[in-house]
Amino acid sequence: MLRFLLLTFLAALVLAELEPQPRYLEDDSAEERVVGGEVARPNSWPWQISLQYKSGSSYYHTCGGTLIRSGWVMTAAHCVDRQRTWRVVLGEHTLYSEEGREQYVGVSEVKIHPRWNPNSVAGGYDIALLRLASNARLSNYIQLGSLPPSGQVLPHNNPCYISGWGRTQTGGQLSSQLKQASLPVVDYRTCTSYGWWGSTVKDSMVCAGGGRDSGCQGDSGGPLNCSVNGKWVVHGVTSFVSSLGCNTAKKPTVFTRVSAYNSWMNSILG
């Protein structure tokens, strides 16, 4: 919590007056879940992972992520920019409940974008890759997420869903099951206009939602799943919301735009 408050304060120093302050969507308390929406059908987003950190002898959910190769996961930089023992849970639906489809895999290496600055909340580059200690075993319940081609930007109102184990409302209660919520794309022109996010949002980001439903703490790093030509494609990595509240009107959830980082990811993945 102290780190979160410090980040918010630093953001206030660098953002223009009257612009909303971003708020990260990681969760150190494992008690924060998607606002609105509904419980997802188990394993209907089979590339969704739970990123967990070790404290004492137990692991706790802090962020989401996307399985993009059998040995690699994509998540948000702010989720993993500290030294911790991490693991990824694949095939998860109900946190901390064994359903027989899960795979638990350690993280052997963390690759954070070199231009990520943890003191600049809205500076961009909020993306990281995690090398898994062993390859995921793909199945009907565990699959690779599809990524967009380099530079692709979706049109206004393109249908997308956020998925994650984040808060059900600002300050809300635990929901251990994976949730999903419809968050249509808000185009860059609208999202950066006066009364919306303004210059806080960069063109390397994508906005989605802005109404009743949104991401919230615990959703960070997870996918923005968008329907493109009849196929689900992961166009975003969940990054931040307004400090005024997770589902503040005209403050859509902001995602790292995956198609802005293809070259960087390919340089690591080979």
PDB file of C-alpha atoms in Angstrom:
ATOM      1  CA  MET A   1       0.000   0.000   0.000  1.00  0.00           C
ATOM      2  CA  LEU A   2       2.846   2.408   0.819  1.00  0.00           C
ATOM      3  CA  ARG A   3       4.401   1.755  -2.597  1.00  0.00           C
ATOM      4  CA  PHE A   4       1.033   2.346  -4.267  1.00  0.00           C
ATOM      5  CA  LEU A   5       0.560   5.676  -2.485  1.00  0.00           C
ATOM      6  CA  LEU A   6       4.065   6.766  -3.452  1.00  0.00           C
ATOM      7  CA  LEU A   7       3.432   5.923  -7.113  1.00  0.00           C
ATOM      8  CA  THR A   8       0.188   7.889  -7.087  1.00  0.00           C
ATOM      9  CA  PHE A   9       1.953  10.891  -5.536  1.00  0.00           C
ATOM     10  CA  LEU A  10       4.714  10.788  -8.119  1.00  0.00           C
ATOM     11  CA  ALA A  11       2.131  10.577 -10.878  1.00  0.00           C
ATOM     12  CA  ALA A  12       0.505  13.734  -9.529  1.00  0.00           C
ATOM     13  CA  LEU A  13       3.807  15.581  -9.918  1.00  0.00           C
ATOM     14  CA  VAL A  14       4.279  14.758 -13.582  1.00  0.00           C
ATOM     15  CA  LEU A  15       0.730  14.938 -14.905  1.00  0.00           C
ATOM     16  CA  ALA A  16      -0.828  18.155 -16.123  1.00  0.00           C
ATOM     17  CA  GLU A  17      -3.185  19.971 -13.791  1.00  0.00           C
ATOM     18  CA  LEU A  18      -6.800  18.761 -13.887  1.00  0.00           C
ATOM     19  CA  GLU A  19      -5.876  15.491 -15.564  1.00  0.00           C
ATOM     20  CA  PRO A  20      -6.895  12.272 -13.791  1.00  0.00           C
ATOM     21  CA  GLN A  21      -4.272  10.300 -11.926  1.00  0.00           C
ATOM     22  CA  PRO A  22      -3.633   6.722 -13.014  1.00  0.00           C
ATOM     23  CA  ARG A  23      -3.882   3.873 -10.573  1.00  0.00           C
ATOM     24  CA  TYR A  24      -2.203   0.538 -11.078  1.00  0.00           C
ATOM     25  CA  LEU A  25      -4.262  -2.630 -11.068  1.00  0.00           C
ATOM     26  CA  GLU A  26      -1.988  -5.075  -9.309  1.00  0.00           C
ATOM     27  CA  ASP A  27      -3.091  -6.607  -6.016  1.00  0.00           C
ATOM     28  CA  ASP A  28      -0.837  -7.349  -3.068  1.00  0.00           C
ATOM     29  CA  SER A  29      -3.720  -8.358  -0.824  1.00  0.00           C
ATOM     30  CA  ALA A  30      -5.212 -11.037  -3.098  1.00  0.00           C
ATOM     31  CA  GLU A  31      -8.608  -9.510  -2.335  1.00  0.00           C
ATOM     32  CA  GLU A  32      -9.247  -7.371  -5.375  1.00  0.00           C
ATOM     33  CA  ARG A  33     -11.239  -8.441  -8.514  1.00  0.00           C
ATOM     34  CA  VAL A  34     -13.256  -7.176 -12.691  1.00  0.00           C
ATOM     35  CA  VAL A  35     -15.881  -4.538 -11.876  1.00  0.00           C
ATOM     36  CA  GLY A  36     -19.280  -5.504 -13.222  1.00  0.00           C
ATOM     37  CA  GLY A  37     -19.421  -8.246 -15.813  1.00  0.00           C
ATOM     38  CA  GLU A  38     -20.034 -11.852 -14.890  1.00  0.00           C
ATOM     39  CA  VAL A  39     -18.236 -15.021 -13.920  1.00  0.00           C
ATOM     40  CA  ALA A  40     -16.585 -16.485 -17.012  1.00  0.00           C
ATOM     41  CA  ARG A  41     -17.336 -20.001 -18.190  1.00  0.00           C
ATOM     42  CA  PRO A  42     -14.459 -22.084 -16.759  1.00  0.00           C
ATOM     43  CA  ASN A  43     -11.401 -22.034 -19.043  1.00  0.00           C
ATOM     44  CA  SER A  44     -13.193 -20.035 -21.748  1.00  0.00           C
ATOM     45  CA  TRP A  45     -10.127 -17.742 -21.825  1.00  0.00           C
ATOM     46  CA  PRO A  46      -7.573 -20.583 -21.850  1.00  0.00           C
ATOM     47  CA  TRP A  47      -4.564 -18.264 -22.263  1.00  0.00           C
ATOM     48  CA  GLN A  48      -5.405 -16.375 -19.042  1.00  0.00           C
ATOM     49  CA  ILE A  49      -2.972 -17.050 -16.186  1.00  0.00           C
ATOM     50  CA  SER A  50      -2.807 -16.074 -12.524  1.00  0.00           C
ATOM     51  CA  LEU A  51       0.533 -14.556 -11.538  1.00  0.00           C
ATOM     52  CA  GLN A  52       1.296 -15.291  -7.902  1.00  0.00           C
ATOM     53  CA  TYR A  53       4.071 -14.317  -5.495  1.00  0.00           C
ATOM     54  CA  LYS A  54       5.413 -16.270  -2.549  1.00  0.00           C
ATOM     55  CA  SER A  55       5.016 -14.950   0.990  1.00  0.00           C
ATOM     56  CA  GLY A  56       6.039 -17.289   3.771  1.00  0.00           C
ATOM     57  CA  SER A  57       5.076 -20.762   2.647  1.00  0.00           C
ATOM     58  CA  SER A  58       2.096 -19.679   0.512  1.00  0.00           C
ATOM     59  CA  TYR A  59       1.478 -18.076  -2.871  1.00  0.00           C
ATOM     60  CA  TYR A  60      -0.925 -15.180  -3.466  1.00  0.00           C
ATOM     61  CA  HIS A  61      -2.533 -13.837  -6.639  1.00  0.00           C
ATOM     62  CA  THR A  62      -1.356 -10.370  -7.616  1.00  0.00           C
ATOM     63  CA  CYS A  63      -1.827 -10.005 -11.392  1.00  0.00           C
ATOM     64  CA  GLY A  64      -3.043 -11.666 -14.536  1.00  0.00           C
ATOM     65  CA  GLY A  65      -1.161 -12.484 -17.707  1.00  0.00           C
ATOM     66  CA  THR A  66      -1.368 -14.176 -21.102  1.00  0.00           C
ATOM     67  CA  LEU A  67       0.335 -17.378 -22.200  1.00  0.00           C
ATOM     68  CA  ILE A  68       1.831 -16.427 -25.600  1.00  0.00           C
ATOM     69  CA  ARG A  69       4.338 -19.258 -26.084  1.00  0.00           C
ATOM     70  CA  SER A  70       4.498 -22.593 -24.283  1.00  0.00           C
ATOM     71  CA  GLY A  71       7.403 -21.208 -22.260  1.00  0.00           C
ATOM     72  CA  TRP A  72       6.499 -17.516 -22.071  1.00  0.00           C
ATOM     73  CA  VAL A  73       3.862 -15.304 -20.429  1.00  0.00           C
ATOM     74  CA  MET A  74       3.108 -11.644 -21.195  1.00  0.00           C
ATOM     75  CA  THR A  75       2.137  -9.380 -18.296  1.00  0.00           C
ATOM     76  CA  ALA A  76       2.496  -5.782 -17.068  1.00  0.00           C
ATOM     77  CA  ALA A  77       5.908  -4.427 -16.073  1.00  0.00           C
ATOM     78  CA  HIS A  78       4.538  -2.905 -12.861  1.00  0.00           C
ATOM     79  CA  CYS A  79       3.491  -6.383 -11.718  1.00  0.00           C
ATOM     80  CA  VAL A  80       7.035  -7.736 -11.662  1.00  0.00           C
ATOM     81  CA  ASP A  81       9.377  -4.766 -11.139  1.00  0.00           C
ATOM     82  CA  ARG A  82      10.462  -5.987  -7.723  1.00  0.00           C
ATOM     83  CA  GLN A  83      12.358  -9.023  -6.510  1.00  0.00           C
ATOM     84  CA  ARG A  84      10.001 -11.826  -5.546  1.00  0.00           C
ATOM     85  CA  THR A  85       9.542 -15.526  -6.027  1.00  0.00           C
ATOM     86  CA  TRP A  86       6.919 -15.869  -8.737  1.00  0.00           C
ATOM     87  CA  ARG A  87       4.815 -18.645 -10.122  1.00  0.00           C
ATOM     88  CA  VAL A  88       2.218 -18.858 -12.872  1.00  0.00           C
ATOM     89  CA  VAL A  89      -0.991 -20.868 -12.566  1.00  0.00           C
ATOM     90  CA  LEU A  90      -2.323 -22.068 -15.909  1.00  0.00           C
ATOM     91  CA  GLY A  91      -5.815 -23.449 -16.436  1.00  0.00           C
ATOM     92  CA  GLU A  92      -7.040 -21.630 -13.318  1.00  0.00           C
ATOM     93  CA  HIS A  93     -10.676 -20.687 -12.706  1.00  0.00           C
ATOM     94  CA  THR A  94     -11.289 -20.600  -8.948  1.00  0.00           C
ATOM     95  CA  LEU A  95      -8.290 -19.235  -7.065  1.00  0.00           C
ATOM     96  CA  TYR A  96      -6.825 -21.507  -4.403  1.00  0.00           C
ATOM     97  CA  SER A  97      -9.243 -24.310  -5.249  1.00  0.00           C
ATOM     98  CA  GLU A  98      -7.982 -27.478  -6.960  1.00  0.00           C
ATOM     99  CA  GLU A  99     -10.156 -28.309  -9.963  1.00  0.00           C
ATOM    100  CA  GLY A 100      -7.789 -30.715 -11.681  1.00  0.00           C
ATOM    101  CA  ARG A 101      -7.004 -28.571 -14.738  1.00  0.00           C
ATOM    102  CA  GLU A 102      -4.352 -26.334 -13.220  1.00  0.00           C
ATOM    103  CA  GLN A 103      -0.641 -26.343 -13.924  1.00  0.00           C
ATOM    104  CA  TYR A 104       1.717 -24.607 -11.505  1.00  0.00           C
ATOM    105  CA  VAL A 105       4.934 -23.386 -13.116  1.00  0.00           C
ATOM    106  CA  GLY A 106       7.768 -21.329 -11.681  1.00  0.00           C
ATOM    107  CA  VAL A 107       9.197 -18.236 -13.364  1.00  0.00           C
ATOM    108  CA  SER A 108      12.883 -18.528 -14.249  1.00  0.00           C
ATOM    109  CA  GLU A 109      13.433 -15.075 -15.789  1.00  0.00           C
ATOM    110  CA  VAL A 110      11.691 -11.709 -15.892  1.00  0.00           C
ATOM    111  CA  LYS A 111      12.181  -9.465 -18.939  1.00  0.00           C
ATOM    112  CA  ILE A 112      10.855  -5.937 -18.347  1.00  0.00           C
ATOM    113  CA  HIS A 113      10.763  -3.434 -21.188  1.00  0.00           C
ATOM    114  CA  PRO A 114      14.004  -1.409 -20.870  1.00  0.00           C
ATOM    115  CA  ARG A 115      12.162   1.918 -21.064  1.00  0.00           C
ATOM    116  CA  TRP A 116       9.739   1.110 -18.251  1.00  0.00           C
ATOM    117  CA  ASN A 117       9.946   3.665 -15.444  1.00  0.00           C
ATOM    118  CA  PRO A 118       8.152   2.627 -12.217  1.00  0.00           C
ATOM    119  CA  ASN A 119       7.985   6.285 -11.158  1.00  0.00           C
ATOM    120  CA  SER A 120       6.061   7.337 -14.270  1.00  0.00           C
ATOM    121  CA  VAL A 121       2.645   5.778 -13.990  1.00  0.00           C
ATOM    122  CA  ALA A 122       1.451   6.946 -17.402  1.00  0.00           C
ATOM    123  CA  GLY A 123       4.810   6.907 -19.167  1.00  0.00           C
ATOM    124  CA  GLY A 124       4.035   3.764 -21.114  1.00  0.00           C
ATOM    125  CA  TYR A 125       6.140   0.633 -21.692  1.00  0.00           C
ATOM    126  CA  ASP A 126       4.129  -1.220 -19.053  1.00  0.00           C
ATOM    127  CA  ILE A 127       4.886  -4.670 -20.440  1.00  0.00           C
ATOM    128  CA  ALA A 128       7.031  -7.608 -19.398  1.00  0.00           C
ATOM    129  CA  LEU A 129       7.727 -11.175 -20.486  1.00  0.00           C
ATOM    130  CA  LEU A 130       8.151 -14.069 -18.064  1.00  0.00           C
ATOM    131  CA  ARG A 131      10.188 -17.120 -19.006  1.00  0.00           C
ATOM    132  CA  LEU A 132       8.638 -20.198 -17.447  1.00  0.00           C
ATOM    133  CA  ALA A 133      10.789 -22.765 -15.647  1.00  0.00           C
ATOM    134  CA  SER A 134       9.141 -25.473 -17.762  1.00  0.00           C
ATOM    135  CA  ASN A 135       6.884 -25.378 -20.797  1.00  0.00           C
ATOM    136  CA  ALA A 136       3.138 -25.355 -20.384  1.00  0.00           C
ATOM    137  CA  ARG A 137       1.353 -28.514 -21.472  1.00  0.00           C
ATOM    138  CA  LEU A 138      -1.301 -27.290 -23.899  1.00  0.00           C
ATOM    139  CA  SER A 139      -4.793 -28.763 -23.689  1.00  0.00           C
ATOM    140  CA  ASN A 140      -8.439 -27.791 -24.160  1.00  0.00           C
ATOM    141  CA  TYR A 141      -8.062 -25.712 -20.987  1.00  0.00           C
ATOM    142  CA  ILE A 142      -4.613 -24.218 -21.590  1.00  0.00           C
ATOM    143  CA  GLN A 143      -3.916 -22.571 -24.938  1.00  0.00           C
ATOM    144  CA  LEU A 144      -1.798 -19.814 -26.428  1.00  0.00           C
ATOM    145  CA  GLY A 145      -3.253 -16.343 -26.836  1.00  0.00           C
ATOM    146  CA  SER A 146      -3.202 -14.861 -30.346  1.00  0.00           C
ATOM    147  CA  LEU A 147      -1.399 -11.532 -30.720  1.00  0.00           C
ATOM    148  CA  PRO A 148      -2.197  -8.793 -33.268  1.00  0.00           C
ATOM    149  CA  PRO A 149       0.071  -7.811 -36.143  1.00  0.00           C
ATOM    150  CA  SER A 150       2.473  -4.965 -35.536  1.00  0.00           C
ATOM    151  CA  GLY A 151       0.818  -1.535 -35.476  1.00  0.00           C
ATOM    152  CA  GLN A 152      -2.781  -2.723 -35.673  1.00  0.00           C
ATOM    153  CA  VAL A 153      -5.219  -0.317 -33.978  1.00  0.00           C
ATOM    154  CA  LEU A 154      -8.842  -1.348 -33.509  1.00  0.00           C
ATOM    155  CA  PRO A 155     -11.735   0.990 -34.337  1.00  0.00           C
ATOM    156  CA  HIS A 156     -14.004   2.716 -31.848  1.00  0.00           C
ATOM    157  CA  ASN A 157     -16.473   0.318 -30.176  1.00  0.00           C
ATOM    158  CA  ASN A 158     -14.694  -2.816 -31.394  1.00  0.00           C
ATOM    159  CA  PRO A 159     -16.012  -5.544 -29.064  1.00  0.00           C
ATOM    160  CA  CYS A 160     -13.530  -6.663 -26.403  1.00  0.00           C
ATOM    161  CA  TYR A 161     -13.605  -8.397 -23.038  1.00  0.00           C
ATOM    162  CA  ILE A 162     -11.376  -7.950 -20.037  1.00  0.00           C
ATOM    163  CA  SER A 163     -10.837 -11.066 -17.961  1.00  0.00           C
ATOM    164  CA  GLY A 164      -9.308 -11.383 -14.521  1.00  0.00           C
ATOM    165  CA  TRP A 165      -9.648 -11.916 -10.813  1.00  0.00           C
ATOM    166  CA  GLY A 166      -9.843  -8.184  -9.943  1.00  0.00           C
ATOM    167  CA  ARG A 167     -12.217  -6.345  -7.573  1.00  0.00           C
ATOM    168  CA  THR A 168     -15.932  -6.565  -8.250  1.00  0.00           C
ATOM    169  CA  GLN A 169     -16.194  -2.878  -7.342  1.00  0.00           C
ATOM    170  CA  THR A 170     -13.916  -0.156  -6.026  1.00  0.00           C
ATOM    171  CA  GLY A 171     -13.144  -1.262  -2.484  1.00  0.00           C
ATOM    172  CA  GLY A 172     -15.187  -4.398  -3.135  1.00  0.00           C
ATOM    173  CA  GLN A 173     -15.110  -7.940  -1.873  1.00  0.00           C
ATOM    174  CA  LEU A 174     -13.213 -11.005  -3.004  1.00  0.00           C
ATOM    175  CA  SER A 175     -14.527 -12.981  -5.954  1.00  0.00           C
ATOM    176  CA  SER A 176     -12.345 -16.031  -6.336  1.00  0.00           C
ATOM    177  CA  GLN A 177     -13.690 -17.066  -9.756  1.00  0.00           C
ATOM    178  CA  LEU A 178     -12.396 -15.662 -13.036  1.00  0.00           C
ATOM    179  CA  LYS A 179     -14.653 -12.867 -14.262  1.00  0.00           C
ATOM    180  CA  GLN A 180     -15.137 -11.200 -17.613  1.00  0.00           C
ATOM    181  CA  ALA A 181     -16.667  -7.885 -18.654  1.00  0.00           C
ATOM    182  CA  SER A 182     -17.470  -6.360 -22.012  1.00  0.00           C
ATOM    183  CA  LEU A 183     -15.243  -3.327 -22.603  1.00  0.00           C
ATOM    184  CA  PRO A 184     -15.604  -1.912 -26.133  1.00  0.00           C
ATOM    185  CA  VAL A 185     -12.608  -0.031 -27.505  1.00  0.00           C
ATOM    186  CA  VAL A 186     -12.594   3.746 -26.991  1.00  0.00           C
ATOM    187  CA  ASP A 187     -10.600   5.240 -29.852  1.00  0.00           C
ATOM    188  CA  TYR A 188      -7.502   7.339 -29.208  1.00  0.00           C
ATOM    189  CA  ARG A 189      -9.133  10.607 -30.256  1.00  0.00           C
ATOM    190  CA  THR A 190     -11.994  10.158 -27.784  1.00  0.00           C
ATOM    191  CA  CYS A 191      -9.862   8.804 -24.955  1.00  0.00           C
ATOM    192  CA  THR A 192      -7.391  11.699 -25.105  1.00  0.00           C
ATOM    193  CA  SER A 193     -10.038  14.407 -25.377  1.00  0.00           C
ATOM    194  CA  TYR A 194     -10.880  16.948 -22.673  1.00  0.00           C
ATOM    195  CA  GLY A 195     -12.905  15.438 -19.841  1.00  0.00           C
ATOM    196  CA  TRP A 196     -11.606  11.959 -20.653  1.00  0.00           C
ATOM    197  CA  TRP A 197      -7.969  10.972 -20.070  1.00  0.00           C
ATOM    198  CA  GLY A 198      -6.379  13.861 -21.957  1.00  0.00           C
ATOM    199  CA  SER A 199      -2.636  13.627 -22.550  1.00  0.00           C
ATOM    200  CA  THR A 200      -2.249  10.966 -19.855  1.00  0.00           C
ATOM    201  CA  VAL A 201      -2.950   8.312 -22.492  1.00  0.00           C
ATOM    202  CA  LYS A 202      -0.262   7.732 -25.128  1.00  0.00           C
ATOM    203  CA  ASP A 203      -0.667   6.218 -28.598  1.00  0.00           C
ATOM    204  CA  SER A 204       1.102   3.069 -27.342  1.00  0.00           C
ATOM    205  CA  MET A 205      -1.937   2.423 -25.154  1.00  0.00           C
ATOM    206  CA  VAL A 206      -5.515   1.367 -25.845  1.00  0.00           C
ATOM    207  CA  CYS A 207      -8.593   2.464 -23.889  1.00  0.00           C
ATOM    208  CA  ALA A 208     -11.656   0.294 -23.387  1.00  0.00           C
ATOM    209  CA  GLY A 209     -14.874   0.691 -21.420  1.00  0.00           C
ATOM    210  CA  GLY A 210     -15.496   3.955 -19.628  1.00  0.00           C
ATOM    211  CA  GLY A 211     -18.890   3.098 -18.182  1.00  0.00           C
ATOM    212  CA  ARG A 212     -20.326   0.686 -15.615  1.00  0.00           C
ATOM    213  CA  ASP A 213     -17.786  -2.105 -16.185  1.00  0.00           C
ATOM    214  CA  SER A 214     -14.010  -1.849 -15.844  1.00  0.00           C
ATOM    215  CA  GLY A 215     -10.830  -3.458 -14.678  1.00  0.00           C
ATOM    216  CA  CYS A 216      -9.814  -3.098 -11.052  1.00  0.00           C
ATOM    217  CA  GLN A 217      -7.010  -4.023  -8.648  1.00  0.00           C
ATOM    218  CA  GLY A 218      -5.930  -7.631  -9.251  1.00  0.00           C
ATOM    219  CA  ASP A 219      -6.558  -7.430 -13.014  1.00  0.00           C
ATOM    220  CA  SER A 220      -3.193  -5.891 -13.962  1.00  0.00           C
ATOM    221  CA  GLY A 221      -1.218  -7.696 -16.614  1.00  0.00           C
ATOM    222  CA  GLY A 222      -4.216  -9.669 -17.834  1.00  0.00           C
ATOM    223  CA  PRO A 223      -5.530  -9.663 -21.396  1.00  0.00           C
ATOM    224  CA  LEU A 224      -7.902  -7.410 -23.283  1.00  0.00           C
ATOM    225  CA  ASN A 225      -9.508 -10.050 -25.489  1.00  0.00           C
ATOM    226  CA  CYS A 226     -10.861  -8.490 -28.691  1.00  0.00           C
ATOM    227  CA  SER A 227     -12.979  -9.976 -31.430  1.00  0.00           C
ATOM    228  CA  VAL A 228     -11.256  -9.489 -34.795  1.00  0.00           C
ATOM    229  CA  ASN A 229     -12.657 -11.208 -37.882  1.00  0.00           C
ATOM    230  CA  GLY A 230     -14.362 -13.827 -35.756  1.00  0.00           C
ATOM    231  CA  LYS A 231     -11.257 -14.633 -33.696  1.00  0.00           C
ATOM    232  CA  TRP A 232     -10.203 -13.633 -30.187  1.00  0.00           C
ATOM    233  CA  VAL A 233      -6.964 -11.648 -30.222  1.00  0.00           C
ATOM    234  CA  VAL A 234      -5.161 -10.211 -27.171  1.00  0.00           C
ATOM    235  CA  HIS A 235      -4.838  -6.515 -27.999  1.00  0.00           C
ATOM    236  CA  GLY A 236      -4.063  -5.169 -24.541  1.00  0.00           C
ATOM    237  CA  VAL A 237      -2.223  -5.745 -21.268  1.00  0.00           C
ATOM    238  CA  THR A 238      -4.247  -4.320 -18.363  1.00  0.00           C
ATOM    239  CA  SER A 239      -2.357  -1.327 -16.961  1.00  0.00           C
ATOM    240  CA  PHE A 240      -4.262   1.364 -15.022  1.00  0.00           C
ATOM    241  CA  VAL A 241      -7.539   3.085 -14.129  1.00  0.00           C
ATOM    242  CA  SER A 242      -8.385   6.451 -12.589  1.00  0.00           C
ATOM    243  CA  SER A 243      -7.520   7.132  -8.950  1.00  0.00           C
ATOM    244  CA  LEU A 244     -11.110   8.396  -8.677  1.00  0.00           C
ATOM    245  CA  GLY A 245     -12.349   4.804  -8.909  1.00  0.00           C
ATOM    246  CA  CYS A 246     -12.123   1.764 -11.137  1.00  0.00           C
ATOM    247  CA  ASN A 247     -15.260   2.464 -13.194  1.00  0.00           C
ATOM    248  CA  THR A 248     -15.263   6.260 -13.230  1.00  0.00           C
ATOM    249  CA  ALA A 249     -17.269   7.640 -16.160  1.00  0.00           C
ATOM    250  CA  LYS A 250     -15.150   8.777 -19.121  1.00  0.00           C
ATOM    251  CA  LYS A 251     -12.052   7.229 -17.553  1.00  0.00           C
ATOM    252  CA  PRO A 252     -11.833   3.933 -19.442  1.00  0.00           C
ATOM    253  CA  THR A 253      -9.526   1.169 -18.324  1.00  0.00           C
ATOM    254  CA  VAL A 254      -6.146   1.728 -19.987  1.00  0.00           C
ATOM    255  CA  PHE A 255      -4.128  -1.106 -21.497  1.00  0.00           C
ATOM    256  CA  THR A 256      -0.662  -1.380 -22.972  1.00  0.00           C
ATOM    257  CA  ARG A 257      -1.301  -1.761 -26.713  1.00  0.00           C
ATOM    258  CA  VAL A 258       0.275  -5.099 -27.627  1.00  0.00           C
ATOM    259  CA  SER A 259       0.686  -4.218 -31.310  1.00  0.00           C
ATOM    260  CA  ALA A 260       3.085  -1.412 -30.335  1.00  0.00           C
ATOM    261  CA  TYR A 261       5.547  -3.913 -28.860  1.00  0.00           C
ATOM    262  CA  ASN A 262       5.812  -6.737 -31.393  1.00  0.00           C
ATOM    263  CA  SER A 263       9.429  -5.899 -32.285  1.00  0.00           C
ATOM    264  CA  TRP A 264      10.541  -5.828 -28.664  1.00  0.00           C
ATOM    265  CA  MET A 265       8.822  -9.102 -27.877  1.00  0.00           C
ATOM    266  CA  ASN A 266      10.193 -10.808 -30.989  1.00  0.00           C
ATOM    267  CA  SER A 267      13.726  -9.741 -30.014  1.00  0.00           C
ATOM    268  CA  ILE A 268      13.335 -11.761 -26.821  1.00  0.00           C
ATOM    269  CA  LEU A 269      11.238 -14.648 -28.034  1.00  0.00           C
ATOM    270  CA  GLY A 270      13.325 -15.172 -31.176  1.00  0.00           C
TER     271      GLY A 270
END
